[in-house]
Short mmCIF file of C-alpha atoms in Angstrom, two decimals:
data_model
loop_
_atom_site.label_atom_id
_atom_site.label_comp_id
_atom_site.label_asym_id
_atom_site.label_seq_id
_atom_site.Cartn_x
_atom_site.Cartn_y
_atom_site.Cartn_z
CA MET H 1 68.53 87.13 117.66
CA CYS H 2 67.63 90.56 118.97
CA SER H 3 68.17 94.24 118.99
CA VAL H 4 69.54 95.57 122.26
CA THR H 5 68.91 99.12 123.42
CA GLY H 6 70.09 101.15 126.37
CA VAL H 7 69.91 104.72 127.61
CA LEU H 8 71.99 106.52 130.23
CA ILE H 9 70.11 109.62 131.36
CA ILE H 10 72.29 112.62 132.19
CA LYS H 11 69.49 115.20 132.51
CA PRO H 12 66.49 113.51 134.20
CA GLU H 13 64.46 116.71 133.89
CA ASN H 14 64.14 115.93 130.16
CA TYR H 15 62.63 112.50 130.81
CA GLU H 16 59.51 113.07 128.68
CA LYS H 17 61.52 113.97 125.56
CA ILE H 18 64.00 111.17 126.25
CA GLU H 19 61.11 108.73 126.55
CA LYS H 20 59.72 109.76 123.15
CA LYS H 21 63.09 109.34 121.47
CA PHE H 22 63.65 105.98 123.15
CA ILE H 23 60.26 104.68 121.99
CA GLN H 24 61.04 105.65 118.40
CA ILE H 25 64.35 103.76 118.60
CA LEU H 26 62.58 100.70 120.00
CA LYS H 27 60.02 100.80 117.18
CA ARG H 28 62.73 101.02 114.51
CA ALA H 29 64.55 98.15 116.21
CA GLU H 30 61.66 95.84 115.29
CA ASP H 31 63.83 95.35 112.21
CA ARG H 32 65.84 92.89 114.34
CA GLY H 33 63.09 91.52 116.58
CA ARG H 34 59.29 91.21 116.43
CA ASP H 35 58.40 88.31 118.74
CA SER H 36 58.53 90.21 122.03
CA PHE H 37 59.88 93.36 123.63
CA GLY H 38 60.85 94.38 127.12
CA VAL H 39 61.99 97.49 128.97
CA ILE H 40 63.45 97.78 132.47
CA VAL H 41 64.16 101.21 133.95
CA ILE H 42 66.55 101.66 136.88
CA GLU H 43 65.71 104.61 139.14
CA LYS H 44 68.15 106.72 141.16
CA ASP H 45 67.50 104.64 144.29
CA GLY H 46 68.09 101.34 142.46
CA SER H 47 64.43 100.40 142.23
CA ILE H 48 63.05 99.34 138.86
CA LYS H 49 60.03 99.73 136.60
CA LYS H 50 59.37 97.36 133.73
CA VAL H 51 57.18 96.58 130.75
CA LYS H 52 57.24 93.25 128.91
CA ALA H 53 54.94 92.00 126.17
CA LEU H 54 54.67 89.61 123.25
CA GLY H 55 54.64 91.11 119.77
CA ARG H 56 55.83 94.46 118.51
CA PRO H 57 56.20 97.74 120.43
CA SER H 58 54.69 99.64 117.49
CA THR H 59 51.33 97.92 118.07
CA GLN H 60 51.42 98.43 121.85
CA GLU H 61 53.02 101.84 122.10
CA GLU H 62 50.68 102.91 124.89
CA LYS H 63 52.41 100.46 127.25
CA LEU H 64 55.67 102.39 126.93
CA TYR H 65 54.50 105.93 127.64
CA GLY H 66 54.87 106.98 131.26
CA ILE H 67 57.59 104.49 132.10
CA LEU H 68 60.12 107.28 132.76
CA ASP H 69 60.04 109.96 135.45
CA GLU H 70 62.39 112.56 136.93
CA ASN H 71 64.17 109.84 138.94
CA SER H 72 64.91 107.53 136.00
CA LYS H 73 68.61 106.93 135.26
CA VAL H 74 69.12 103.86 133.06
CA ILE H 75 66.97 102.08 130.47
CA ILE H 76 67.73 98.51 129.36
CA ALA H 77 65.56 97.17 126.52
CA ASN H 78 65.23 94.37 124.00
CA ASN H 79 63.40 93.52 120.77
CA ARG H 80 63.52 89.74 120.33
CA ALA H 81 63.53 87.61 117.21
CA GLU H 82 63.20 84.16 118.72
CA PRO H 83 65.79 81.75 117.25
CA THR H 84 64.77 78.20 116.44
CA THR H 85 66.96 76.76 119.19
CA GLU H 86 65.33 78.97 121.86
CA TYR H 87 61.67 78.58 120.90
CA VAL H 88 59.23 78.61 123.84
CA ARG H 89 55.60 77.81 122.94
CA GLN H 90 53.93 79.12 126.10
CA LYS H 91 55.88 82.23 127.06
CA THR H 92 55.69 83.97 130.40
CA GLU H 93 57.24 87.25 131.51
CA GLU H 94 60.30 85.27 132.65
CA ASP H 95 60.99 84.31 129.02
CA ILE H 96 61.12 87.90 127.78
CA GLN H 97 64.26 90.01 127.85
CA PRO H 98 65.75 92.00 129.52
CA PHE H 99 66.63 89.52 132.25
CA GLU H 100 66.86 90.68 135.84
CA GLY H 101 69.18 89.46 138.58
CA GLU H 102 69.43 90.58 142.19
CA ARG H 103 71.81 93.34 141.12
CA TYR H 104 72.21 93.39 137.34
CA ILE H 105 69.79 93.93 134.46
CA LEU H 106 70.90 92.54 131.10
CA THR H 107 69.78 92.57 127.47
CA HIS H 108 71.51 90.25 125.01
CA ASN H 109 71.83 89.98 121.23
CA GLY H 110 73.38 86.71 120.08
CA ILE H 111 73.49 83.05 121.06
CA ILE H 112 75.21 81.45 124.05
CA ALA H 113 76.00 77.93 122.85
CA ASN H 114 77.41 76.71 126.18
CA ASP H 115 74.70 78.02 128.53
CA LEU H 116 74.24 74.61 130.19
CA GLU H 117 77.97 74.32 130.85
CA LEU H 118 78.08 77.85 132.28
CA GLU H 119 75.16 77.06 134.58
CA LYS H 120 77.07 74.08 135.99
CA LYS H 121 80.48 75.73 136.12
CA TYR H 122 79.25 78.78 138.03
CA ASN H 123 76.67 76.82 140.05
CA VAL H 124 73.73 79.11 139.29
CA VAL H 125 70.05 78.60 138.52
CA ARG H 126 68.12 80.51 135.85
CA ARG H 127 64.39 81.07 135.68
CA THR H 128 63.89 80.17 132.02
CA LYS H 129 65.47 77.93 129.39
CA ILE H 130 66.46 81.02 127.34
CA ASP H 131 70.26 81.00 127.03
CA SER H 132 70.74 84.67 127.95
CA ALA H 133 69.08 84.15 131.34
CA VAL H 134 72.14 82.35 132.69
CA ILE H 135 74.24 85.54 132.68
CA PRO H 136 72.54 87.76 135.35
CA PRO H 137 72.89 85.17 138.17
CA ILE H 138 76.53 84.63 137.17
CA LEU H 139 77.15 88.38 137.34
CA ASP H 140 75.30 88.64 140.66
CA LYS H 141 77.48 85.95 142.16
CA TYR H 142 80.90 86.66 140.65
CA TRP H 143 81.12 90.25 139.37
CA ASP H 144 81.75 93.36 141.48
CA GLY H 145 81.14 95.93 138.73
CA GLU H 146 84.78 96.44 137.69
CA ILE H 147 85.02 95.93 133.93
CA GLU H 148 88.49 94.39 134.09
CA LYS H 149 86.98 91.49 136.07
CA LEU H 150 84.09 91.07 133.64
CA ARG H 151 86.51 90.06 130.89
CA LYS H 152 87.24 86.65 132.44
CA ILE H 153 83.56 85.74 132.68
CA LEU H 154 82.85 86.83 129.11
CA ASN H 155 85.79 84.86 127.77
CA ASP H 156 84.09 81.72 129.11
CA ILE H 157 81.15 82.28 126.77
CA LYS H 158 81.01 80.18 123.61
CA GLY H 159 78.91 81.96 121.02
CA SER H 160 78.01 85.51 120.09
CA PHE H 161 76.99 88.45 122.22
CA ALA H 162 76.28 92.11 122.58
CA PHE H 163 75.25 92.82 126.18
CA ILE H 164 73.93 96.09 127.57
CA ILE H 165 74.00 95.90 131.36
CA GLY H 166 72.52 98.07 134.10
CA ASP H 167 73.59 97.97 137.77
CA LYS H 168 71.00 98.61 140.50
CA LYS H 169 73.79 99.47 142.96
CA LYS H 170 75.35 101.95 140.53
CA PRO H 171 72.51 103.52 138.55
CA ASP H 172 74.81 106.30 137.37
CA ARG H 173 76.42 104.10 134.71
CA ILE H 174 75.83 101.58 131.95
CA TYR H 175 77.98 98.76 130.54
CA ILE H 176 78.30 97.47 126.99
CA ALA H 177 80.13 94.23 126.21
CA GLN H 178 80.36 92.68 122.76
CA ASN H 179 82.30 90.27 120.63
CA PHE H 180 81.31 90.60 116.96
CA LYS H 181 77.71 91.67 117.58
CA PRO H 182 77.35 95.41 116.85
CA VAL H 183 76.46 98.24 119.24
CA TYR H 184 76.30 101.94 118.37
CA MET H 185 76.30 104.90 120.76
CA MET H 186 74.77 108.35 120.27
CA TYR H 187 75.01 111.31 122.62
CA ASP H 188 72.08 113.73 122.40
CA ARG H 189 73.44 116.96 123.91
CA GLU H 190 70.10 118.73 123.82
CA LEU H 191 68.25 115.97 125.69
CA GLY H 192 71.16 115.08 127.95
CA ALA H 193 71.09 111.34 127.28
CA ILE H 194 73.37 108.70 125.79
CA PHE H 195 71.58 106.14 123.62
CA PHE H 196 72.82 102.69 122.62
CA THR H 197 71.37 100.28 120.08
CA SER H 198 72.27 97.54 117.61
CA LEU H 199 72.27 99.57 114.38
CA ASP H 200 72.92 103.27 113.86
CA ASP H 201 69.90 103.50 111.53
CA TYR H 202 67.63 103.16 114.56
CA PHE H 203 68.80 106.51 115.96
CA ASP H 204 67.47 108.45 112.97
CA ALA H 205 70.43 110.75 113.65
CA SER H 206 71.08 114.06 111.95
CA PRO H 207 74.49 114.81 110.36
CA PHE H 208 75.40 116.81 113.48
CA ASP H 209 74.59 114.12 116.05
CA SER H 210 77.49 112.34 117.71
CA VAL H 211 77.23 108.67 116.66
CA THR H 212 80.01 106.16 117.40
CA LYS H 213 80.35 102.48 116.60
CA LEU H 214 81.75 100.72 119.64
CA ASP H 215 84.71 98.45 118.96
CA PRO H 216 84.08 94.72 118.55
CA TYR H 217 85.60 92.53 121.27
CA SER H 218 85.44 95.24 123.91
CA ILE H 219 83.82 96.15 127.22
CA VAL H 220 82.82 99.78 127.72
CA GLU H 221 81.62 101.53 130.87
CA VAL H 222 80.00 104.98 130.58
CA ASN H 223 78.88 107.06 133.57
CA ASP H 224 76.76 110.17 133.92
CA LYS H 225 79.86 112.34 134.31
CA MET H 226 80.61 111.44 130.67
CA GLU H 227 83.59 109.32 131.69
CA VAL H 228 84.36 106.27 129.56
CA LYS H 229 86.40 103.20 130.49
CA LYS H 230 87.25 100.47 128.00
CA VAL H 231 89.03 97.12 128.03
CA GLN H 232 89.66 94.74 125.14
CA LEU H 233 88.35 91.19 125.28
CA LEU H 234 91.12 89.83 123.06
CA ASP H 235 94.86 90.24 123.39
CA SER H 236 95.95 92.69 120.69
CA LYS H 237 99.63 91.76 120.55
CA ILE H 238 100.67 91.35 116.91
CA LYS H 239 103.52 88.99 116.12
CA LYS H 240 102.89 87.19 112.82
CA VAL H 241 101.99 89.23 109.72
CA LEU H 242 100.98 87.99 106.26
CA VAL H 243 102.12 90.59 103.70
CA ILE H 244 100.49 90.78 100.27
CA ALA H 245 103.56 91.21 98.04
CA SER H 246 103.68 91.94 94.32
CA GLY H 247 107.47 92.09 94.09
CA GLY H 248 107.30 95.86 93.64
CA LEU H 249 108.71 98.78 95.61
CA ASP H 250 105.80 99.42 97.93
CA SER H 251 105.11 95.92 99.26
CA THR H 252 108.84 95.18 99.51
CA VAL H 253 109.45 98.25 101.65
CA ALA H 254 106.33 97.45 103.71
CA ALA H 255 107.53 93.89 104.33
CA THR H 256 111.08 94.96 105.15
CA TYR H 257 109.83 97.64 107.53
CA LEU H 258 107.70 95.13 109.44
CA LEU H 259 110.61 92.70 109.55
CA ARG H 260 112.91 95.38 110.97
CA GLN H 261 110.24 96.17 113.57
CA GLY H 262 110.49 92.62 114.86
CA TYR H 263 107.45 91.02 113.26
CA GLU H 264 107.50 87.51 111.83
CA ILE H 265 106.41 87.97 108.22
CA THR H 266 105.35 85.74 105.37
CA LEU H 267 104.94 87.05 101.82
CA LEU H 268 101.74 86.27 99.89
CA HIS H 269 101.95 86.58 96.10
CA PHE H 270 99.22 86.22 93.47
CA ASN H 271 99.86 84.99 89.92
CA TYR H 272 96.76 86.06 87.99
CA HIS H 273 97.77 86.07 84.29
CA HIS H 274 98.86 89.70 84.32
CA LYS H 275 101.41 90.96 81.81
CA ALA H 276 104.29 91.12 84.30
CA GLU H 277 103.41 87.82 85.98
CA GLU H 278 106.73 86.07 85.28
CA ARG H 279 108.88 89.08 86.18
CA GLU H 280 106.95 89.78 89.40
CA ARG H 281 107.09 86.12 90.38
CA GLU H 282 110.85 86.04 89.82
CA ALA H 283 111.24 89.25 91.84
CA VAL H 284 109.16 88.16 94.83
CA LYS H 285 111.03 84.85 95.05
CA LYS H 286 114.36 86.68 95.18
CA ILE H 287 112.99 89.13 97.75
CA SER H 288 111.75 86.24 99.89
CA GLU H 289 115.20 84.62 99.78
CA TYR H 290 116.96 87.93 100.48
CA LEU H 291 114.79 88.68 103.53
CA GLN H 292 114.86 85.02 104.56
CA VAL H 293 111.10 84.86 104.99
CA PRO H 294 108.52 82.32 103.74
CA LEU H 295 106.59 82.88 100.52
CA ILE H 296 103.08 81.65 99.69
CA GLU H 297 102.06 81.73 96.02
CA ILE H 298 98.49 81.56 94.77
CA ASN H 299 97.72 80.85 91.11
CA THR H 300 94.29 82.00 90.03
CA ASP H 301 92.22 82.21 86.84
CA LEU H 302 89.65 84.44 88.52
CA PHE H 303 90.78 87.65 86.84
CA LYS H 304 90.83 85.97 83.42
CA ILE H 305 87.14 85.29 84.00
CA ILE H 306 86.50 88.86 85.21
CA GLY H 307 88.57 90.43 82.43
CA HIS H 308 87.93 94.05 81.47
CA THR H 309 91.45 95.25 82.23
CA THR H 310 94.48 95.97 80.08
CA LEU H 311 96.78 94.73 82.86
CA LEU H 312 96.10 91.11 81.86
CA LYS H 313 97.84 89.28 79.04
CA GLY H 314 95.85 89.91 75.87
CA GLY H 315 93.84 92.63 77.58
CA GLY H 316 95.03 95.52 75.43
CA GLU H 317 97.74 98.16 75.49
CA ILE H 318 99.18 99.80 78.61
CA VAL H 319 98.80 103.60 78.61
CA LYS H 320 102.21 105.27 78.09
CA GLU H 321 101.36 108.85 77.10
CA ARG H 322 103.49 111.72 78.47
CA PHE H 323 106.34 109.31 79.34
CA GLY H 324 104.13 107.51 81.86
CA GLU H 325 102.71 110.53 83.66
CA GLU H 326 99.27 109.85 82.18
CA GLY H 327 99.29 106.34 83.64
CA ALA H 328 100.45 107.66 87.01
CA GLU H 329 97.57 110.11 87.30
CA PHE H 330 94.61 107.94 86.33
CA ALA H 331 93.59 104.30 86.86
CA HIS H 332 93.73 103.23 83.20
CA GLU H 333 94.88 99.75 84.21
CA TRP H 334 92.22 99.25 86.88
CA VAL H 335 91.56 95.58 87.75
CA PRO H 336 87.98 95.12 89.05
CA ALA H 337 87.95 94.52 92.83
CA ARG H 338 91.54 93.21 92.79
CA ASN H 339 92.70 94.51 96.16
CA LEU H 340 89.41 93.55 97.80
CA ILE H 341 89.86 89.99 96.53
CA PHE H 342 93.53 89.89 97.55
CA TYR H 343 92.69 91.20 101.02
CA SER H 344 89.84 88.72 101.44
CA VAL H 345 92.04 85.75 100.52
CA ALA H 346 94.80 87.05 102.80
CA LEU H 347 92.30 87.43 105.65
CA ALA H 348 91.09 83.85 105.20
CA LEU H 349 94.65 82.50 105.19
CA ALA H 350 95.55 84.62 108.22
CA GLU H 351 92.59 83.28 110.19
CA ALA H 352 93.19 79.68 109.13
CA TYR H 353 96.94 79.63 109.80
CA GLY H 354 97.19 81.82 112.87
CA TYR H 355 98.54 85.12 111.55
CA ASP H 356 97.79 88.11 113.76
CA ALA H 357 97.57 90.64 110.92
CA ILE H 358 97.68 91.18 107.19
CA ALA H 359 99.47 94.02 105.43
CA SER H 360 100.25 95.31 101.95
CA GLY H 361 102.04 98.09 100.11
CA ILE H 362 98.97 100.28 99.72
CA ASN H 363 100.21 103.88 99.76
CA LEU H 364 99.22 107.50 99.50
CA GLU H 365 100.74 108.01 96.03
CA GLU H 366 98.62 105.48 94.18
CA ALA H 367 95.54 106.45 96.20
CA GLY H 368 95.36 109.46 93.89
CA ALA H 369 94.34 107.20 91.02
CA TYR H 370 93.16 103.89 92.49
CA PRO H 371 90.22 103.75 94.95
CA ASP H 372 91.46 100.49 96.46
CA ASN H 373 94.80 102.12 97.31
CA GLU H 374 93.12 104.76 99.44
CA MET H 375 93.87 104.60 103.18
CA GLU H 376 90.12 104.60 103.74
CA PHE H 377 89.88 101.28 101.89
CA VAL H 378 92.25 99.73 104.43
CA ARG H 379 90.52 101.37 107.39
CA LEU H 380 87.11 100.11 106.26
CA PHE H 381 88.46 96.62 105.59
CA ALA H 382 89.95 96.63 109.08
CA LYS H 383 86.51 97.46 110.48
CA LEU H 384 85.03 94.63 108.42
CA SER H 385 87.59 92.08 109.64
CA PRO H 386 85.88 91.11 112.94
CA TYR H 387 82.69 90.31 111.00
CA ALA H 388 84.49 88.26 108.32
CA THR H 389 86.45 86.01 110.70
CA GLY H 390 85.28 83.41 113.19
CA PRO H 391 84.53 84.12 116.87
CA ASN H 392 87.60 85.20 118.84
CA LYS H 393 89.79 85.19 115.72
CA LYS H 394 90.20 88.88 115.07
CA VAL H 395 92.85 89.65 112.41
CA GLU H 396 94.31 93.17 112.34
CA VAL H 397 94.89 95.03 109.06
CA MET H 398 98.09 97.06 108.81
CA MET H 399 99.34 99.61 106.27
CA PRO H 400 103.05 100.24 106.93
CA VAL H 401 103.46 102.68 104.02
CA GLY H 402 99.83 103.79 103.75
CA ASN H 403 100.59 107.45 104.50
CA LEU H 404 103.68 107.71 102.27
CA VAL H 405 104.13 108.88 98.67
CA LYS H 406 106.54 107.15 96.30
CA HIS H 407 109.70 109.16 97.00
CA GLU H 408 109.13 108.71 100.75
CA ILE H 409 108.80 104.97 100.23
CA VAL H 410 112.11 104.87 98.34
CA LYS H 411 113.78 106.95 101.06
CA LEU H 412 112.47 104.63 103.77
CA GLY H 413 113.48 101.58 101.76
CA VAL H 414 117.07 102.78 101.50
CA GLU H 415 117.21 103.64 105.21
CA ILE H 416 116.03 100.19 106.32
CA GLY H 417 117.98 98.19 103.75
CA ALA H 418 115.06 96.95 101.67
CA PRO H 419 116.17 94.99 98.56
CA LEU H 420 115.03 97.64 96.09
CA HIS H 421 117.45 96.24 93.49
CA LEU H 422 115.39 93.05 93.32
CA THR H 423 112.00 94.70 92.82
CA TRP H 424 109.91 94.81 89.64
CA SER H 425 107.57 97.79 89.17
CA CYS H 426 106.74 97.80 85.44
CA TYR H 427 103.32 96.81 84.12
CA GLU H 428 105.01 95.13 81.16
CA GLY H 429 106.88 91.84 81.36
CA GLY H 430 109.97 92.56 79.26
CA GLN H 431 113.62 91.97 80.05
CA LYS H 432 113.89 95.53 81.34
CA HIS H 433 111.44 98.05 82.80
CA CYS H 434 109.70 99.78 79.89
CA GLY H 435 110.26 103.23 81.39
CA LYS H 436 106.98 104.56 79.95
CA CYS H 437 104.12 103.13 82.01
CA GLY H 438 102.71 104.80 85.11
CA PRO H 439 104.64 102.73 87.69
CA CYS H 440 107.91 103.23 85.79
CA TYR H 441 107.33 106.98 85.75
CA MET H 442 106.64 107.12 89.50
CA ARG H 443 109.62 104.91 90.28
CA LYS H 444 112.09 106.91 88.20
CA MET H 445 110.86 110.19 89.68
CA ALA H 446 111.01 108.83 93.24
CA PHE H 447 114.69 107.91 92.93
CA ARG H 448 115.45 111.20 91.16
CA ILE H 449 113.79 113.25 93.94
CA ASN H 450 115.99 111.45 96.47
CA GLY H 451 119.12 112.06 94.38
CA LEU H 452 119.62 108.32 94.03
CA LYS H 453 120.44 106.05 91.10
CA ASP H 454 117.71 103.54 90.40
CA PRO H 455 119.27 100.05 90.60
CA VAL H 456 117.06 98.60 87.84
CA GLU H 457 117.50 99.03 84.07
CA TYR H 458 115.03 100.67 81.69
CA GLU H 459 114.43 100.28 77.97
CA SER H 460 114.09 104.05 77.73
#
């Protein structure tokens, strides 16, 4: 395991300041690698300068100063934590990253599990047993520098990787390729340099610095004209979606919308001993039959163990002050980590059974009271997804009604023919909607705003 670092120099006249910043990044990156470090600099004419040593850069800092000059264009560097499977007792310079080919310089974070197979398939010879060393000769032999053509080679790799690649023939650019291993980018306008490394903490960036996390499963090319090209390693076509469905308005409209858009959907429902469990279960079954889509049910005692919520049976009274407005404005019935747990289970099922995405009825209205209904919750979970699923099994996270409030959801539901008459919104589990809890209040108002008659009955 390693930290990978790269720099594309836009303003070579600032090389001394760029060098100082780079060295600080490399020292912080010891967090991910202390066994050895290496730096290769590509000059304007394609020639190189390099420093490689065992141990930490912080104890040998003097070796790094003076490595840049006014002709330096690209820096490729590595801090290595030697994995058990790659241990070399008597190391030479050939065993220390970055690895150098005839044309390409490469630093790698991750493990290539099929390095021997790649060596045979591409008929190349490496200079060390280290797995990463097989890649530069493959690139030298089969890659012309176009990122679209790099995708095929990378898709042959079994394992994990974040590569930062320099090209001696094109020292005006740098390449970053990754599956689930992270790489961050920072542009320092004052210095005129673009920095790359494995964790954003290593930049020691100020709030005004431009820091970007590069997308997992992507290849990025950046040149000194500040032009960026990107291709995805995985096909992003979404066909099958697993929809977390409570049987309420929001998830029913979300599911119907996706169905009308041509997706193959399956509903996922949780029975977790909540007050409206029987009514919601009855509703979601009818909705599944109406939409003619499969339904998966999960029965769980987890929330009985967690407790501390009035939404569960025996958990206390539902707030009904001000005809339900009080319950609509504050998360009185908060269930600890419920949506995070639901999303995590949905993600696991999606990965295991080949769904391309998961979705739910999370919406803008309830985001006002519930943190896990905020659009940001979904966005952050989507960013987490590539690191919570297996290699090459990226699952997208969708929010079909995430930017809508309740009356907009009702309006959309009517327009697309969602079975709103079958839905159950009430926190209680009576024969009719109570009409006084937060969800009942929002539902009644949403239909009223649209000038529509609510198809369900209320006790009051």
